[in-house]
Structures are given as structure tokens and as C-alpha cells.
XYZ file of C-alpha atoms in Angstrom:
463
model
C 57.347 134.901 123.093
C 59.096 138.192 123.541
C 56.007 139.399 125.520
C 56.913 136.965 128.285
C 60.165 138.704 129.059
C 58.635 142.058 128.352
C 56.025 141.417 131.113
C 58.722 140.480 133.598
C 60.804 143.514 132.796
C 57.767 145.805 132.915
C 56.843 144.558 136.399
C 60.367 145.224 137.552
C 60.220 148.733 136.116
C 56.900 149.519 137.802
C 58.159 148.387 141.198
C 61.287 150.483 140.863
C 59.313 153.529 139.741
C 56.970 153.234 142.747
C 59.938 153.192 145.105
C 61.204 156.375 143.533
C 57.848 158.167 144.066
C 57.727 157.197 147.715
C 61.066 158.981 148.395
C 61.033 162.179 146.293
C 62.938 164.255 148.832
C 66.271 162.538 148.427
C 68.583 164.641 146.225
C 72.246 164.836 145.354
C 74.451 167.848 145.095
C 73.086 168.686 141.646
C 69.499 168.817 142.898
C 68.392 165.489 141.370
C 67.018 162.774 143.594
C 69.539 159.972 144.123
C 66.898 157.289 143.793
C 65.538 158.959 140.677
C 68.943 158.664 139.065
C 69.150 155.021 140.103
C 65.726 154.401 138.543
C 66.829 156.056 135.324
C 69.968 153.922 135.266
C 67.976 150.718 135.860
C 65.397 151.731 133.284
C 68.107 152.417 130.720
C 69.756 149.063 131.396
C 66.480 147.211 131.282
C 65.384 148.998 128.143
C 68.697 147.947 126.587
C 68.007 144.352 127.625
C 64.575 144.560 126.049
C 66.096 145.847 122.819
C 68.651 143.035 122.823
C 65.922 140.571 123.616
C 63.728 141.933 120.874
C 63.456 139.116 118.321
C 65.064 136.538 120.600
C 62.530 133.873 119.664
C 61.917 135.096 116.159
C 62.381 132.349 113.560
C 65.844 132.480 112.010
C 66.802 130.062 109.264
C 69.728 129.226 107.031
C 69.240 129.934 103.347
C 70.285 127.371 100.758
C 70.034 127.258 96.989
C 67.580 124.373 96.724
C 66.836 122.706 93.349
C 63.195 122.190 94.370
C 60.586 123.397 96.835
C 61.470 122.437 100.401
C 59.177 120.331 102.527
C 57.955 121.628 105.869
C 60.341 119.309 107.681
C 63.283 120.516 105.604
C 62.361 124.128 106.236
C 62.199 123.478 109.975
C 65.534 121.661 109.925
C 67.161 124.736 108.405
C 66.394 126.593 111.615
C 69.537 128.001 113.204
C 70.624 125.961 116.236
C 69.597 126.554 119.842
C 71.908 128.481 122.137
C 72.644 125.350 124.187
C 72.690 122.825 121.345
C 75.511 120.536 120.341
C 78.722 121.019 122.307
C 77.331 124.155 123.947
C 74.901 122.117 126.009
C 74.831 122.984 129.724
C 72.062 121.308 131.670
C 72.283 123.667 134.645
C 72.007 126.763 132.497
C 69.067 125.289 130.653
C 67.289 124.565 133.950
C 68.084 128.051 135.278
C 66.674 129.590 132.121
C 63.483 127.511 132.286
C 63.072 128.256 135.979
C 62.812 131.982 135.212
C 60.070 131.613 132.622
C 56.554 132.834 133.531
C 54.166 130.205 134.787
C 51.353 131.069 132.413
C 53.033 129.993 129.180
C 51.119 127.609 126.952
C 52.421 124.214 125.980
C 53.210 125.547 122.519
C 55.158 128.446 123.983
C 57.132 126.125 126.246
C 57.975 123.952 123.229
C 59.199 127.011 121.358
C 61.424 127.850 124.317
C 62.898 124.333 124.192
C 63.501 124.701 120.464
C 65.197 128.050 121.096
C 67.463 126.402 123.656
C 68.175 122.923 122.334
C 67.360 122.448 118.632
C 70.357 120.988 116.790
C 72.028 122.271 113.628
C 70.975 120.145 110.633
C 71.452 122.565 107.786
C 74.615 121.003 106.320
C 73.145 117.509 106.241
C 69.864 118.747 104.769
C 71.689 120.810 102.162
C 73.798 117.831 101.089
C 70.848 115.442 100.987
C 68.829 117.886 98.889
C 71.743 118.202 96.455
C 72.794 114.542 96.705
C 73.901 113.228 93.312
C 73.271 109.501 93.096
C 74.688 109.275 89.571
C 77.347 106.598 89.148
C 79.103 107.320 85.872
C 82.338 105.648 84.805
C 84.012 106.366 81.462
C 86.569 103.748 80.468
C 87.720 103.902 76.862
C 86.827 100.759 74.986
C 89.647 98.469 73.816
C 90.049 100.137 70.449
C 92.317 102.456 72.436
C 94.532 102.221 75.443
C 92.326 101.770 78.480
C 94.541 103.807 80.770
C 94.533 106.817 78.489
C 92.930 109.887 80.088
C 91.897 111.269 76.688
C 89.873 109.896 73.813
C 92.138 107.970 71.483
C 91.480 106.742 67.965
C 92.985 103.562 66.535
C 93.676 102.409 63.001
C 94.576 98.922 61.814
C 96.511 98.804 58.540
C 96.851 95.426 56.796
C 99.442 95.055 54.023
C 99.303 91.895 51.871
C 102.138 90.671 49.719
C 100.833 89.881 46.209
C 104.116 88.619 44.788
C 104.022 85.553 42.564
C 105.380 83.261 45.276
C 102.124 83.684 47.206
C 100.584 81.276 44.645
C 102.517 78.399 46.207
C 100.364 75.718 47.793
C 100.012 75.294 51.549
C 98.026 72.161 52.137
C 94.946 72.276 49.925
C 95.120 76.076 49.544
C 97.550 78.610 48.205
C 99.379 80.955 50.551
C 97.303 83.793 49.188
C 94.002 82.018 49.861
C 95.035 81.163 53.412
C 96.268 84.719 54.035
C 93.063 86.268 52.717
C 90.898 84.059 54.929
C 92.948 84.831 58.020
C 92.988 88.574 57.280
C 89.217 88.618 56.732
C 88.539 86.840 60.024
C 90.849 89.221 61.864
C 89.324 92.305 60.247
C 85.888 91.266 61.513
C 87.185 91.478 65.078
C 88.698 94.950 64.871
C 87.037 97.120 67.572
C 83.979 98.976 66.328
C 85.411 102.397 67.025
C 88.607 101.756 65.046
C 89.224 102.173 61.325
C 90.853 99.631 59.049
C 92.670 99.742 55.730
C 93.718 97.061 53.269
C 96.724 97.706 51.064
C 98.152 95.297 48.511
C 101.647 95.562 47.083
C 103.448 93.913 44.165
C 100.131 92.976 42.546
C 100.697 94.493 39.120
C 102.630 92.930 36.302
C 104.349 89.590 36.663
C 107.422 88.218 38.319
C 109.471 88.671 35.163
C 112.390 91.052 34.920
C 110.488 92.977 32.270
C 107.667 93.672 34.702
C 109.852 94.365 37.731
C 109.576 98.148 37.552
C 105.799 97.972 37.166
C 105.372 95.502 40.006
C 107.876 97.192 42.333
C 106.023 100.482 41.970
C 102.627 98.964 42.748
C 101.101 99.646 46.139
C 97.367 100.266 46.302
C 94.796 100.920 48.997
C 91.749 98.744 48.350
C 89.709 99.404 51.497
C 89.504 102.287 53.922
C 87.187 103.054 56.849
C 85.171 101.141 59.416
C 84.839 97.427 58.718
C 82.161 96.464 56.221
C 82.021 92.723 55.650
C 80.831 92.717 52.041
C 83.070 95.553 50.856
C 86.122 94.189 52.656
C 85.647 90.731 51.164
C 85.147 92.268 47.755
C 88.443 94.139 48.147
C 90.245 90.927 49.098
C 88.908 89.179 45.994
C 89.979 91.974 43.658
C 93.632 90.921 43.331
C 95.759 87.836 42.873
C 99.383 86.947 43.507
C 101.475 87.960 40.524
C 104.539 90.190 40.891
C 107.508 91.236 42.994
C 107.825 92.188 46.697
C 108.095 95.960 47.399
C 107.726 95.821 51.221
C 109.565 99.109 51.669
C 107.192 100.871 49.268
C 104.170 99.418 51.093
C 105.433 100.729 54.449
C 106.166 104.129 52.928
C 102.763 104.499 51.295
C 100.739 103.137 54.226
C 100.970 106.591 55.784
C 98.408 107.639 53.165
C 95.924 105.237 54.751
C 96.146 106.611 58.288
C 93.249 108.987 59.011
C 93.950 112.417 60.467
C 93.874 112.747 64.251
C 94.633 109.058 64.694
C 96.484 108.313 67.921
C 97.409 104.649 67.603
C 98.266 102.577 64.519
C 98.911 98.856 64.238
C 100.389 97.715 60.933
C 100.234 94.043 59.928
C 102.490 93.061 57.031
C 101.740 89.623 55.543
C 104.573 88.407 53.323
C 106.205 85.160 52.211
C 109.518 86.687 51.292
C 112.003 89.468 51.638
C 112.186 92.819 49.873
C 112.942 92.176 46.180
C 112.523 95.688 44.816
C 115.651 97.342 46.208
C 113.590 99.194 48.829
C 114.595 99.687 52.453
C 111.770 98.294 54.627
C 113.831 98.629 57.809
C 114.243 102.364 57.311
C 110.597 102.654 56.279
C 109.540 100.983 59.523
C 111.790 103.314 61.513
C 110.267 106.331 59.792
C 106.790 105.103 60.634
C 107.417 104.782 64.357
C 109.366 108.054 64.423
C 106.277 109.999 63.345
C 103.926 111.704 65.794
C 101.468 108.825 65.573
C 102.092 105.918 67.914
C 102.737 103.041 65.503
C 103.577 99.348 65.793
C 104.665 97.255 62.820
C 103.979 93.543 63.110
C 105.400 91.220 60.455
C 103.804 87.878 59.604
C 106.309 85.826 57.659
C 104.480 83.142 55.672
C 106.684 80.125 54.917
C 109.887 82.149 54.430
C 113.417 80.747 54.455
C 115.976 81.442 57.175
C 117.414 84.494 55.451
C 113.931 85.900 54.923
C 113.017 85.332 58.570
C 116.099 87.247 59.685
C 115.434 90.219 57.415
C 111.734 90.404 58.214
C 112.510 90.303 61.926
C 114.743 93.334 61.452
C 111.806 95.164 59.913
C 109.571 94.226 62.861
C 112.196 95.292 65.366
C 112.603 98.618 63.595
C 108.826 99.060 63.828
C 108.680 98.224 67.564
C 106.559 95.217 66.709
C 106.797 91.432 66.521
C 107.893 89.039 63.854
C 105.857 85.887 63.627
C 106.897 83.024 61.395
C 104.205 80.739 60.053
C 104.784 77.924 57.620
C 101.258 76.619 57.226
C 97.641 77.681 57.314
C 97.431 76.222 60.798
C 100.309 78.412 61.974
C 98.699 81.451 60.418
C 95.422 80.707 62.161
C 97.278 80.179 65.435
C 98.846 83.605 65.090
C 95.511 85.246 64.416
C 94.107 83.341 67.399
C 96.712 85.047 69.556
C 95.487 88.379 68.237
C 91.920 87.420 69.177
C 93.124 86.446 72.614
C 94.814 89.810 73.026
C 91.598 91.594 72.089
C 89.666 89.288 74.396
C 92.013 90.204 77.238
C 91.633 93.887 76.468
C 87.880 93.595 76.774
C 88.299 91.617 79.963
C 90.484 94.365 81.410
C 87.968 96.984 80.236
C 85.135 95.092 81.912
C 87.026 94.590 85.155
C 88.186 98.200 85.305
C 84.723 99.505 84.535
C 82.953 97.334 87.085
C 85.667 97.990 89.663
C 85.446 101.767 89.325
C 81.654 101.591 89.320
C 81.661 99.607 92.547
C 84.164 101.957 94.177
C 82.238 105.116 93.253
C 78.926 103.557 94.225
C 80.283 102.368 97.541
C 81.689 105.794 98.381
C 78.405 107.533 97.568
C 76.322 104.951 99.428
C 78.513 105.295 102.489
C 78.129 109.072 102.352
C 74.342 108.762 102.064
C 74.316 106.481 105.105
C 76.593 108.865 106.992
C 74.301 111.841 106.336
C 71.284 109.907 107.544
C 73.207 108.658 110.562
C 74.321 112.150 111.548
C 70.754 113.452 111.415
C 69.504 110.533 113.500
C 72.231 111.014 116.119
C 71.543 114.741 116.378
C 67.799 114.214 116.642
C 68.242 111.555 119.334
C 70.502 113.912 121.288
C 68.022 116.743 120.822
C 65.139 114.569 122.023
C 67.063 113.337 125.069
C 67.961 116.876 126.169
C 64.492 118.253 125.502
C 62.914 115.488 127.568
C 65.218 116.295 130.479
C 64.049 119.901 130.238
C 60.426 118.741 129.884
C 60.694 116.696 133.078
C 61.828 119.785 134.949
C 58.924 121.826 133.594
C 56.466 119.045 134.415
C 57.673 118.933 138.019
C 57.452 122.699 138.312
C 54.137 123.291 136.557
C 52.352 120.030 137.180
C 49.922 118.148 134.975
C 49.159 121.175 132.838
C 52.249 120.207 130.789
C 51.750 116.477 130.616
C 51.191 116.763 126.803
C 54.559 118.487 126.359
C 56.414 115.172 126.270
C 54.319 114.049 123.309
C 54.841 117.402 121.591
C 58.628 117.151 122.042
C 58.706 113.553 120.834
C 56.584 114.330 117.762
C 58.636 117.397 116.888
C 61.956 115.560 117.019
C 60.613 112.364 115.449
C 59.955 114.166 112.159
C 63.627 115.076 111.970
C 64.711 111.547 112.879
C 62.350 110.144 110.256
C 63.700 112.546 107.650
C 67.237 111.331 108.294
C 66.173 107.702 107.931
C 64.007 108.171 104.834
C 66.221 110.573 102.894
C 69.409 108.749 103.812
C 67.895 105.460 102.663
C 66.527 107.037 99.490
C 69.927 108.444 98.549
C 71.479 105.042 99.296
C 68.931 103.154 97.179
C 69.110 105.608 94.281
C 72.886 105.282 94.252
C 72.648 101.497 94.451
C 70.315 101.467 91.439
C 72.632 103.717 89.439
C 75.608 101.589 90.450
C 73.872 98.384 89.404
C 72.871 99.763 86.007
C 76.382 101.072 85.270
C 77.926 97.827 86.532
C 75.646 95.756 84.284
C 76.529 97.853 81.249
C 80.225 97.147 81.635
C 79.677 93.541 82.625
C 77.284 92.705 79.797
C 79.191 94.417 76.995
C 82.533 93.130 78.261
C 81.326 89.543 78.547
C 79.748 89.671 75.083
C 82.974 90.908 73.526
C 85.072 88.400 75.432
C 82.793 85.589 74.272
C 82.941 86.873 70.720
C 86.727 86.714 70.655
C 86.731 83.448 72.580
C 84.538 81.905 69.890
C 86.847 83.181 67.170
C 89.868 81.824 69.011
C 88.233 78.418 69.299
C 87.331 78.608 65.637
C 91.002 79.040 64.759
C 91.737 75.705 66.434
C 89.226 73.807 64.335
């Protein structure tokens, strides 16, 4: 295309040179012909213009770090914009430029001139579509930890069972110990999969006699440790019977041995039917637990205790930042455990809602961005087509039917860009929608299953 302007400039130079030869006698004071100097000046200026024009219509493209081979359309859309594209558009200047073009240009050459003048800048949209990440990934910690925690948290559930002789007392058609073991087993089954659990018995050695007090008051033993295993946990529960005294303070002091390293959150459940009878200080022990680096809650389940016992056990719970729950029957104990199931059910519900909510929000944002990229390309291509057709109409009027195919060439050229915006924008939208749906279903399915699991257990406690 540079030859077009070169031909025009060369003609101008030849005409000027001929004029200089026809008047060789004109000189200035230095002996040089005045017109010869003027010719030299014009030639220098025109040669400078040629040098500046050199490469004017050479292809010039943006470079991007693409993760794959670019298509022909993408390569073309990385072309640097025309001099009168976008907000620089000036119809009159475009027409003036076209009016000065030689008449013998081919249709292809005219199209290249229009591209040079009016092609829009698509490189940012193309770059972002090529690198578009449709992944919708949401990481909400499961309810074995605090959902709103920004870091991975580990939880441990420590269950302490009173094995003093009074736990042999009957409650309905079962003993307190039998009812407690059943309730503890059902609760342990519902502990979140990622959490660990321990079972510690206290006061289980010796008897309730004064002679055996020292032996019983010094007995506190871990019978199960780790992730829940139904058979092993049940076996641990069946390995002891109610027999001795009530060293609650000792149990709270030694439970620290059961907490795994790097544990962030501990919930201690103390099941007892009486107060401390071994001269320990369970209130201070509970305070020491919650004062440690590990976030700890001490919940006390008082099983058929008298008024004085309720008061003292509540003090222990308060010291441990937990709750005291009084139960006087198997039904009450089951009702309490049902509340625990309901809490876990609600945690899973919150986890599900938060997960699906974040998934929807991220997916929506990405889908909107995909649509926006496609929309921007379509708008630019429509503007480019409209302006090129205005220029084409001018050329058609000037050059006649020789350029009647130019309209089709312009339309085809721009249509590929418009089509790219539609197809790639839609593809990014659909890919994101698929990712969003899969992530949404993961949270929804797992959350609903867990909620139903705890709902069934809660209903079972009512039966």
C-alpha cells in the first residue's frame, strides 16, 4: 500500500524537477538557481514524508502471553487500532483521506485502507477472553470448625463420664449409667467427620467405700481417642461400670492429655450425677482449661442431681464458658442430646447456605463479566461496520460499480469480529454457569444430607 503514496509523491517530484530544468538561468547571490534550491527543499520535505510514511500500512499487532495458539480471528483482532477509530473518529477527515487515494486501487487495497483508518481496538477484550477463568471455587470450612474462620481449624470433642457408684441408680427401666452410655454413643456418632473424639471415665476404680476412696479418687482413664469408630467406641463404653467416687476436678485436669496437638477448638462434655466428692476443685480446673491457648468450652450434664449439686455443677460450667443442663430422666437426657443434634444440623444448614450463596455470587460476577466482554466486542464491531460502510458509500460514489463488492467485504470482515464476541462471550458465560452449578450442587447436596442426618437423629430422640 505504501506504493500508492510513493507514486503520488514521485509524480509530484518529477513535475517539480521539470520546472527547474526549464528555468536554469535563475540564480541567487551565491550562484545557485533559486528554483533549484526550492526543488531541493521540496524534495527533502517529500523524501521526509516518504520516510515517515514508510510502513504506514504495515501490519502492527499487540502481543499477549496466550495460553494456546491464537485463531486467525483473534490474531486479526489484536491489530492496533485505526487512526480514526473509537473516540478519534472524524468523518470529514476520513472522507478527505479517501478522496486523495489513487483511483486504481483494488478492492482489497481499499479495504486495507479502511482497516488502517477505522478498525477498533479489541486487544483488551480478546486478552481477557483468552485468559478467562470460569472456575467457581468456594472454600467454606465444614461445621467441625467455625464457619467464619479464615484459616483451617481442627476440633476435638472430649466426653467425660462419671463412673461413681450412684450412677447405678435406676432411671425408669435402665440405670443412669446405661442411659448415659446410650446417649453418649448416639452423640459420638454425629461428631463431624473431620473432628476427633475422646472418651474418659473417672471414679471407675475401687468402690464407694472409704477404704477405696483414694484409689477411686485417683482414677481417670482415657478409653478412646481419635476419629469415631463405632465398634471401638462401643467397646470402650462397655469396658467399665459404675463403682466408685466422683473426682470431677481430676477428670478436667487430665482431659488435657486427650487433646491432640494443633487443635483449635475443644468441646468438653461432663456427664455426672453428683458433685465433686474427692476434694478436687473442678471450678478451678475448668478455669484453667479455658485459660489455655486452645479455645475450650466445658458443658456439664447433671444427671438427676439434687439442688446443691445443680448449683455446684453450674459453677463449673460457668467457669468453663459452657452450659449446665439438668436432666432427671432418660427422656431429659435424650432431649439434651437432641438439642446438640439440632445445633449441628443448624451448623450444616449455615454451611450449606453460605457455600451456595458465595457460589452464586462468584458465578454471577463472572457470568456478568463474560457477557460484558462479549457485549463490548459486539458494540465496537457494530460501530466499526457502521463507519466503514459510510466510507464505502463514498468510495462507491467516487469510483462507481468497480467497488460494489466492497460492501460485502467490509461486512464479512467485521462480522467475524462480531461473531467472535458473541461466541466467546457465550462460551465463557456457559462454562462459568456449569462450574457454578457443580459447586452449588456440592454444597447443597452435602449440606442437605448432613441436615437430614441430624434431623433423623433429633426425631429419634423424641421416640
